[in-house]
GROMACS .gro file of C-alpha atoms in nm:
model
  184
    1UNK     CA    1  -4.069   0.657   0.268
    2UNK     CA    2  -3.752   0.460   0.216
    3UNK     CA    3  -3.440   0.575   0.400
    4UNK     CA    4  -3.105   0.448   0.281
    5UNK     CA    5  -2.875   0.511   0.577
    6UNK     CA    6  -2.500   0.524   0.509
    7UNK     CA    7  -2.207   0.572   0.745
    8UNK     CA    8  -1.978   0.654   0.455
    9UNK     CA    9  -2.014   0.740   0.086
   10UNK     CA   10  -1.775   0.475  -0.039
   11UNK     CA   11  -1.536   0.206   0.071
   12UNK     CA   12  -1.170   0.292   0.121
   13UNK     CA   13  -1.050   0.209  -0.231
   14UNK     CA   14  -1.324   0.422  -0.391
   15UNK     CA   15  -1.293   0.728  -0.167
   16UNK     CA   16  -1.050   0.905  -0.398
   17UNK     CA   17  -1.338   0.939  -0.645
   18UNK     CA   18  -1.552   1.135  -0.401
   19UNK     CA   19  -1.546   1.424  -0.159
   20UNK     CA   20  -1.387   1.425   0.186
   21UNK     CA   21  -1.664   1.277   0.401
   22UNK     CA   22  -1.545   1.449   0.718
   23UNK     CA   23  -1.582   1.787   0.547
   24UNK     CA   24  -1.932   1.708   0.418
   25UNK     CA   25  -2.102   1.764   0.750
   26UNK     CA   26  -1.922   2.092   0.813
   27UNK     CA   27  -2.150   2.242   0.548
   28UNK     CA   28  -2.468   2.050   0.632
   29UNK     CA   29  -2.797   2.236   0.602
   30UNK     CA   30  -3.122   2.193   0.793
   31UNK     CA   31  -3.419   2.064   0.596
   32UNK     CA   32  -3.755   2.147   0.749
   33UNK     CA   33  -4.000   1.858   0.755
   34UNK     CA   34  -4.360   1.861   0.882
   35UNK     CA   35  -4.259   1.720   1.222
   36UNK     CA   36  -3.915   1.872   1.270
   37UNK     CA   37  -3.591   1.920   1.084
   38UNK     CA   38  -3.308   1.700   0.971
   39UNK     CA   39  -2.949   1.773   0.870
   40UNK     CA   40  -2.874   1.699   0.508
   41UNK     CA   41  -2.599   1.763   0.257
   42UNK     CA   42  -2.560   2.107   0.101
   43UNK     CA   43  -2.634   2.114  -0.273
   44UNK     CA   44  -2.265   2.100  -0.368
   45UNK     CA   45  -2.196   1.800  -0.147
   46UNK     CA   46  -2.516   1.632  -0.269
   47UNK     CA   47  -2.397   1.683  -0.627
   48UNK     CA   48  -2.063   1.524  -0.539
   49UNK     CA   49  -2.225   1.230  -0.360
   50UNK     CA   50  -2.462   1.168  -0.653
   51UNK     CA   51  -2.194   1.148  -0.917
   52UNK     CA   52  -1.976   0.929  -0.698
   53UNK     CA   53  -2.267   0.688  -0.656
   54UNK     CA   54  -2.356   0.695  -1.026
   55UNK     CA   55  -2.000   0.637  -1.143
   56UNK     CA   56  -1.941   0.362  -0.887
   57UNK     CA   57  -2.240   0.169  -1.022
   58UNK     CA   58  -2.190   0.274  -1.388
   59UNK     CA   59  -2.524   0.457  -1.383
   60UNK     CA   60  -2.710   0.127  -1.355
   61UNK     CA   61  -3.023   0.328  -1.272
   62UNK     CA   62  -3.103   0.629  -1.489
   63UNK     CA   63  -3.261   0.791  -1.180
   64UNK     CA   64  -2.911   0.861  -1.048
   65UNK     CA   65  -2.833   1.063  -1.359
   66UNK     CA   66  -3.171   1.239  -1.337
   67UNK     CA   67  -3.084   1.355  -0.985
   68UNK     CA   68  -2.757   1.502  -1.112
   69UNK     CA   69  -2.939   1.661  -1.406
   70UNK     CA   70  -3.187   1.838  -1.179
   71UNK     CA   71  -2.902   2.001  -0.988
   72UNK     CA   72  -2.735   2.101  -1.317
   73UNK     CA   73  -3.056   2.263  -1.441
   74UNK     CA   74  -3.017   2.527  -1.167
   75UNK     CA   75  -2.643   2.599  -1.175
   76UNK     CA   76  -2.688   2.943  -1.021
   77UNK     CA   77  -2.782   2.794  -0.683
   78UNK     CA   78  -2.456   2.600  -0.657
   79UNK     CA   79  -2.116   2.723  -0.546
   80UNK     CA   80  -1.906   2.598  -0.838
   81UNK     CA   81  -1.586   2.732  -0.684
   82UNK     CA   82  -1.644   2.489  -0.394
   83UNK     CA   83  -1.688   2.200  -0.638
   84UNK     CA   84  -1.377   2.319  -0.820
   85UNK     CA   85  -1.174   2.311  -0.496
   86UNK     CA   86  -1.275   1.952  -0.431
   87UNK     CA   87  -1.213   1.851  -0.791
   88UNK     CA   88  -0.862   2.002  -0.784
   89UNK     CA   89  -0.773   1.815  -0.465
   90UNK     CA   90  -0.901   1.483  -0.600
   91UNK     CA   91  -0.836   1.421  -0.972
   92UNK     CA   92  -1.047   1.105  -0.973
   93UNK     CA   93  -1.338   1.302  -0.826
   94UNK     CA   94  -1.300   1.558  -1.104
   95UNK     CA   95  -1.323   1.277  -1.360
   96UNK     CA   96  -1.638   1.129  -1.204
   97UNK     CA   97  -1.805   1.471  -1.184
   98UNK     CA   98  -1.715   1.551  -1.544
   99UNK     CA   99  -1.857   1.215  -1.651
  100UNK     CA  100  -2.188   1.297  -1.484
  101UNK     CA  101  -2.204   1.634  -1.658
  102UNK     CA  102  -2.123   1.485  -2.001
  103UNK     CA  103  -2.386   1.212  -1.955
  104UNK     CA  104  -2.653   1.455  -1.833
  105UNK     CA  105  -2.591   1.673  -2.138
  106UNK     CA  106  -2.579   1.385  -2.388
  107UNK     CA  107  -2.869   1.174  -2.257
  108UNK     CA  108  -3.098   1.429  -2.092
  109UNK     CA  109  -3.022   1.740  -2.297
  110UNK     CA  110  -2.918   1.937  -1.990
  111UNK     CA  111  -2.752   2.264  -2.090
  112UNK     CA  112  -2.407   2.309  -1.943
  113UNK     CA  113  -2.361   2.652  -1.783
  114UNK     CA  114  -2.037   2.846  -1.829
  115UNK     CA  115  -1.963   2.816  -1.454
  116UNK     CA  116  -1.984   2.439  -1.482
  117UNK     CA  117  -1.760   2.426  -1.790
  118UNK     CA  118  -1.494   2.633  -1.611
  119UNK     CA  119  -1.478   2.381  -1.327
  120UNK     CA  120  -1.548   2.047  -1.496
  121UNK     CA  121  -1.381   2.005  -1.832
  122UNK     CA  122  -1.376   1.644  -1.957
  123UNK     CA  123  -1.071   1.489  -2.120
  124UNK     CA  124  -1.070   1.212  -2.384
  125UNK     CA  125  -1.074   0.936  -2.119
  126UNK     CA  126  -1.392   1.083  -1.967
  127UNK     CA  127  -1.555   1.134  -2.307
  128UNK     CA  128  -1.478   0.771  -2.402
  129UNK     CA  129  -1.634   0.644  -2.077
  130UNK     CA  130  -1.940   0.862  -2.134
  131UNK     CA  131  -1.977   0.738  -2.493
  132UNK     CA  132  -1.955   0.377  -2.374
  133UNK     CA  133  -2.217   0.428  -2.102
  134UNK     CA  134  -2.442   0.623  -2.339
  135UNK     CA  135  -2.423   0.345  -2.600
  136UNK     CA  136  -2.515   0.083  -2.337
  137UNK     CA  137  -2.813   0.285  -2.216
  138UNK     CA  138  -2.939   0.357  -2.566
  139UNK     CA  139  -2.892   0.003  -2.701
  140UNK     CA  140  -2.976  -0.208  -2.395
  141UNK     CA  141  -3.190   0.030  -2.191
  142UNK     CA  142  -2.931   0.037  -1.914
  143UNK     CA  143  -2.579  -0.058  -1.815
  144UNK     CA  144  -2.456  -0.382  -1.658
  145UNK     CA  145  -2.360  -0.182  -1.346
  146UNK     CA  146  -2.056  -0.277  -1.142
  147UNK     CA  147  -1.797  -0.061  -0.973
  148UNK     CA  148  -1.482  -0.167  -1.156
  149UNK     CA  149  -1.507  -0.077  -1.521
  150UNK     CA  150  -1.615   0.286  -1.496
  151UNK     CA  151  -1.388   0.383  -1.209
  152UNK     CA  152  -1.089   0.219  -1.375
  153UNK     CA  153  -1.171   0.388  -1.707
  154UNK     CA  154  -1.178   0.726  -1.533
  155UNK     CA  155  -0.856   0.681  -1.339
  156UNK     CA  156  -0.559   0.819  -1.531
  157UNK     CA  157  -0.293   0.759  -1.263
  158UNK     CA  158  -0.122   0.422  -1.312
  159UNK     CA  159  -0.045   0.354  -0.944
  160UNK     CA  160  -0.396   0.450  -0.836
  161UNK     CA  161  -0.532   0.197  -1.089
  162UNK     CA  162  -0.299  -0.073  -0.955
  163UNK     CA  163  -0.398   0.003  -0.596
  164UNK     CA  164  -0.765  -0.017  -0.686
  165UNK     CA  165  -0.718  -0.350  -0.865
  166UNK     CA  166  -0.510  -0.486  -0.574
  167UNK     CA  167  -0.779  -0.402  -0.321
  168UNK     CA  168  -1.045  -0.560  -0.542
  169UNK     CA  169  -0.839  -0.877  -0.587
  170UNK     CA  170  -0.781  -0.908  -0.213
  171UNK     CA  171  -1.139  -0.825  -0.115
  172UNK     CA  172  -1.357  -1.029  -0.345
  173UNK     CA  173  -1.230  -1.382  -0.277
  174UNK     CA  174  -1.287  -1.325   0.097
  175UNK     CA  175  -1.637  -1.185   0.039
  176UNK     CA  176  -1.727  -1.479  -0.189
  177UNK     CA  177  -1.601  -1.726   0.074
  178UNK     CA  178  -1.807  -1.556   0.346
  179UNK     CA  179  -2.114  -1.559   0.120
  180UNK     CA  180  -2.071  -1.932   0.060
  181UNK     CA  181  -2.029  -2.000   0.432
  182UNK     CA  182  -2.337  -1.798   0.528
  183UNK     CA  183  -2.545  -1.967   0.256
  184UNK     CA  184  -2.450  -2.315   0.378
   0.00000   0.00000   0.00000
Protein backbone atom coordinates (compact mmCIF):
# COMPACT_ATOMS: atom_id res chain seq x y z
CA UNK A 1 0.00 0.00 0.00
CA UNK A 2 1.06 3.55 -0.68
CA UNK A 3 0.72 6.07 2.15
CA UNK A 4 0.83 9.75 1.29
CA UNK A 5 1.60 11.42 4.61
CA UNK A 6 0.74 15.12 4.96
CA UNK A 7 1.27 17.53 7.85
CA UNK A 8 -1.18 19.98 6.34
CA UNK A 9 -3.80 19.97 3.58
CA UNK A 10 -2.46 23.02 1.77
CA UNK A 11 0.15 25.74 1.92
CA UNK A 12 -0.70 29.03 3.61
CA UNK A 13 -1.96 30.86 0.51
CA UNK A 14 -4.31 28.00 -0.42
CA UNK A 15 -5.77 27.35 3.04
CA UNK A 16 -8.73 29.66 2.52
CA UNK A 17 -10.00 27.15 -0.05
CA UNK A 18 -10.16 24.33 2.47
CA UNK A 19 -11.35 23.44 5.94
CA UNK A 20 -9.73 24.49 9.21
CA UNK A 21 -7.07 21.80 9.66
CA UNK A 22 -6.99 22.15 13.44
CA UNK A 23 -10.71 21.33 13.57
CA UNK A 24 -10.35 18.29 11.30
CA UNK A 25 -8.91 16.06 13.98
CA UNK A 26 -11.54 17.04 16.53
CA UNK A 27 -13.96 14.90 14.52
CA UNK A 28 -11.56 12.09 13.55
CA UNK A 29 -12.95 8.57 13.46
CA UNK A 30 -11.25 5.24 14.11
CA UNK A 31 -10.88 2.91 11.15
CA UNK A 32 -10.44 -0.73 12.07
CA UNK A 33 -7.70 -2.51 10.15
CA UNK A 34 -6.68 -6.18 10.40
CA UNK A 35 -3.82 -5.40 12.80
CA UNK A 36 -5.21 -2.45 14.74
CA UNK A 37 -6.93 0.85 14.15
CA UNK A 38 -5.95 4.21 12.77
CA UNK A 39 -7.48 7.68 13.10
CA UNK A 40 -8.82 9.07 9.87
CA UNK A 41 -10.95 11.96 8.70
CA UNK A 42 -14.72 11.85 9.16
CA UNK A 43 -16.66 11.65 5.88
CA UNK A 44 -17.42 15.38 5.85
CA UNK A 45 -13.80 16.35 6.40
CA UNK A 46 -12.68 13.78 3.81
CA UNK A 47 -15.10 15.33 1.33
CA UNK A 48 -13.65 18.77 2.05
CA UNK A 49 -10.05 17.56 1.74
CA UNK A 50 -10.82 15.81 -1.56
CA UNK A 51 -12.30 18.82 -3.27
CA UNK A 52 -9.53 21.07 -2.00
CA UNK A 53 -6.97 18.70 -3.50
CA UNK A 54 -8.86 18.34 -6.78
CA UNK A 55 -9.36 22.08 -7.23
CA UNK A 56 -5.76 22.86 -6.30
CA UNK A 57 -4.51 20.55 -9.06
CA UNK A 58 -7.36 21.34 -11.51
CA UNK A 59 -8.54 17.72 -11.34
CA UNK A 60 -5.41 16.56 -13.14
CA UNK A 61 -6.35 13.00 -12.17
CA UNK A 62 -9.94 11.91 -12.70
CA UNK A 63 -9.54 9.60 -9.67
CA UNK A 64 -9.81 12.66 -7.42
CA UNK A 65 -13.22 13.44 -8.86
CA UNK A 66 -14.25 9.77 -8.59
CA UNK A 67 -13.48 9.87 -4.86
CA UNK A 68 -15.73 12.92 -4.46
CA UNK A 69 -18.42 11.25 -6.57
CA UNK A 70 -18.47 8.16 -4.36
CA UNK A 71 -19.16 10.30 -1.30
CA UNK A 72 -21.89 12.18 -3.19
CA UNK A 73 -23.57 8.91 -4.18
CA UNK A 74 -24.42 8.36 -0.48
CA UNK A 75 -25.46 11.84 0.66
CA UNK A 76 -27.53 10.47 3.53
CA UNK A 77 -24.40 9.39 5.43
CA UNK A 78 -22.96 12.90 5.43
CA UNK A 79 -23.78 15.79 7.75
CA UNK A 80 -24.47 18.49 5.16
CA UNK A 81 -25.13 21.10 7.85
CA UNK A 82 -21.49 20.62 8.96
CA UNK A 83 -20.28 21.14 5.39
CA UNK A 84 -22.56 24.17 5.15
CA UNK A 85 -21.01 25.68 8.31
CA UNK A 86 -17.53 25.35 6.87
CA UNK A 87 -18.62 26.68 3.47
CA UNK A 88 -20.23 29.76 5.08
CA UNK A 89 -17.06 30.55 7.05
CA UNK A 90 -14.83 30.19 3.99
CA UNK A 91 -16.31 31.48 0.71
CA UNK A 92 -13.42 30.09 -1.33
CA UNK A 93 -14.02 26.66 0.21
CA UNK A 94 -17.68 26.89 -0.79
CA UNK A 95 -16.61 27.62 -4.37
CA UNK A 96 -14.22 24.65 -4.51
CA UNK A 97 -16.84 22.30 -3.04
CA UNK A 98 -19.48 23.51 -5.47
CA UNK A 99 -17.05 22.99 -8.34
CA UNK A 100 -16.53 19.37 -7.29
CA UNK A 101 -20.27 18.77 -7.14
CA UNK A 102 -20.89 20.35 -10.57
CA UNK A 103 -18.06 18.31 -12.13
CA UNK A 104 -19.21 15.04 -10.52
CA UNK A 105 -22.70 15.63 -11.87
CA UNK A 106 -21.58 16.70 -15.36
CA UNK A 107 -18.82 14.14 -15.95
CA UNK A 108 -19.87 11.16 -13.84
CA UNK A 109 -23.65 11.55 -13.86
CA UNK A 110 -23.83 11.71 -10.08
CA UNK A 111 -27.29 12.78 -8.94
CA UNK A 112 -27.26 15.82 -6.69
CA UNK A 113 -29.38 15.32 -3.56
CA UNK A 114 -31.60 18.12 -2.25
CA UNK A 115 -29.47 18.37 0.93
CA UNK A 116 -26.40 18.98 -1.21
CA UNK A 117 -28.13 21.61 -3.35
CA UNK A 118 -29.22 23.51 -0.22
CA UNK A 119 -25.62 23.79 0.97
CA UNK A 120 -23.61 24.03 -2.25
CA UNK A 121 -25.18 26.22 -4.90
CA UNK A 122 -22.78 27.19 -7.72
CA UNK A 123 -22.64 30.69 -9.15
CA UNK A 124 -21.67 31.66 -12.72
CA UNK A 125 -17.95 31.81 -11.86
CA UNK A 126 -18.06 28.22 -10.59
CA UNK A 127 -20.11 27.02 -13.57
CA UNK A 128 -17.60 28.64 -15.97
CA UNK A 129 -14.67 26.93 -14.22
CA UNK A 130 -16.50 23.61 -14.33
CA UNK A 131 -17.28 24.02 -18.03
CA UNK A 132 -13.63 24.81 -18.75
CA UNK A 133 -12.37 21.77 -16.82
CA UNK A 134 -15.02 19.53 -18.37
CA UNK A 135 -14.05 20.66 -21.88
CA UNK A 136 -10.36 19.94 -21.17
CA UNK A 137 -11.13 16.47 -19.84
CA UNK A 138 -13.44 15.59 -22.72
CA UNK A 139 -11.19 16.98 -25.48
CA UNK A 140 -7.72 16.16 -24.13
CA UNK A 141 -8.46 13.31 -21.74
CA UNK A 142 -7.33 15.40 -18.79
CA UNK A 143 -6.38 18.87 -17.62
CA UNK A 144 -2.95 20.51 -17.60
CA UNK A 145 -3.11 20.58 -13.78
CA UNK A 146 -1.56 23.42 -11.84
CA UNK A 147 -2.77 25.24 -8.77
CA UNK A 148 -3.16 28.77 -10.10
CA UNK A 149 -5.80 28.86 -12.79
CA UNK A 150 -8.63 27.03 -11.04
CA UNK A 151 -8.19 28.62 -7.63
CA UNK A 152 -7.98 32.09 -9.15
CA UNK A 153 -11.06 31.42 -11.31
CA UNK A 154 -13.00 30.40 -8.20
CA UNK A 155 -11.94 33.34 -6.05
CA UNK A 156 -14.43 36.20 -6.31
CA UNK A 157 -12.80 38.52 -3.74
CA UNK A 158 -10.38 40.94 -5.41
CA UNK A 159 -7.96 41.30 -2.48
CA UNK A 160 -7.84 37.55 -1.91
CA UNK A 161 -6.88 37.12 -5.58
CA UNK A 162 -4.14 39.75 -5.25
CA UNK A 163 -2.80 38.12 -2.08
CA UNK A 164 -2.72 34.73 -3.77
CA UNK A 165 -0.89 36.14 -6.80
CA UNK A 166 1.56 38.01 -4.55
CA UNK A 167 2.45 34.87 -2.62
CA UNK A 168 2.92 32.95 -5.87
CA UNK A 169 5.15 35.66 -7.33
CA UNK A 170 7.31 35.75 -4.20
CA UNK A 171 7.48 31.97 -3.79
CA UNK A 172 8.24 30.62 -7.22
CA UNK A 173 11.45 32.47 -8.10
CA UNK A 174 12.98 31.27 -4.80
CA UNK A 175 11.86 27.68 -5.40
CA UNK A 176 13.25 27.75 -8.97
CA UNK A 177 16.58 29.10 -7.68
CA UNK A 178 16.78 26.36 -5.03
CA UNK A 179 15.94 23.72 -7.64
CA UNK A 180 18.74 24.99 -9.88
CA UNK A 181 21.22 25.02 -6.99
CA UNK A 182 20.33 21.48 -5.90
CA UNK A 183 20.55 20.20 -9.49
CA UNK A 184 24.04 21.66 -9.96
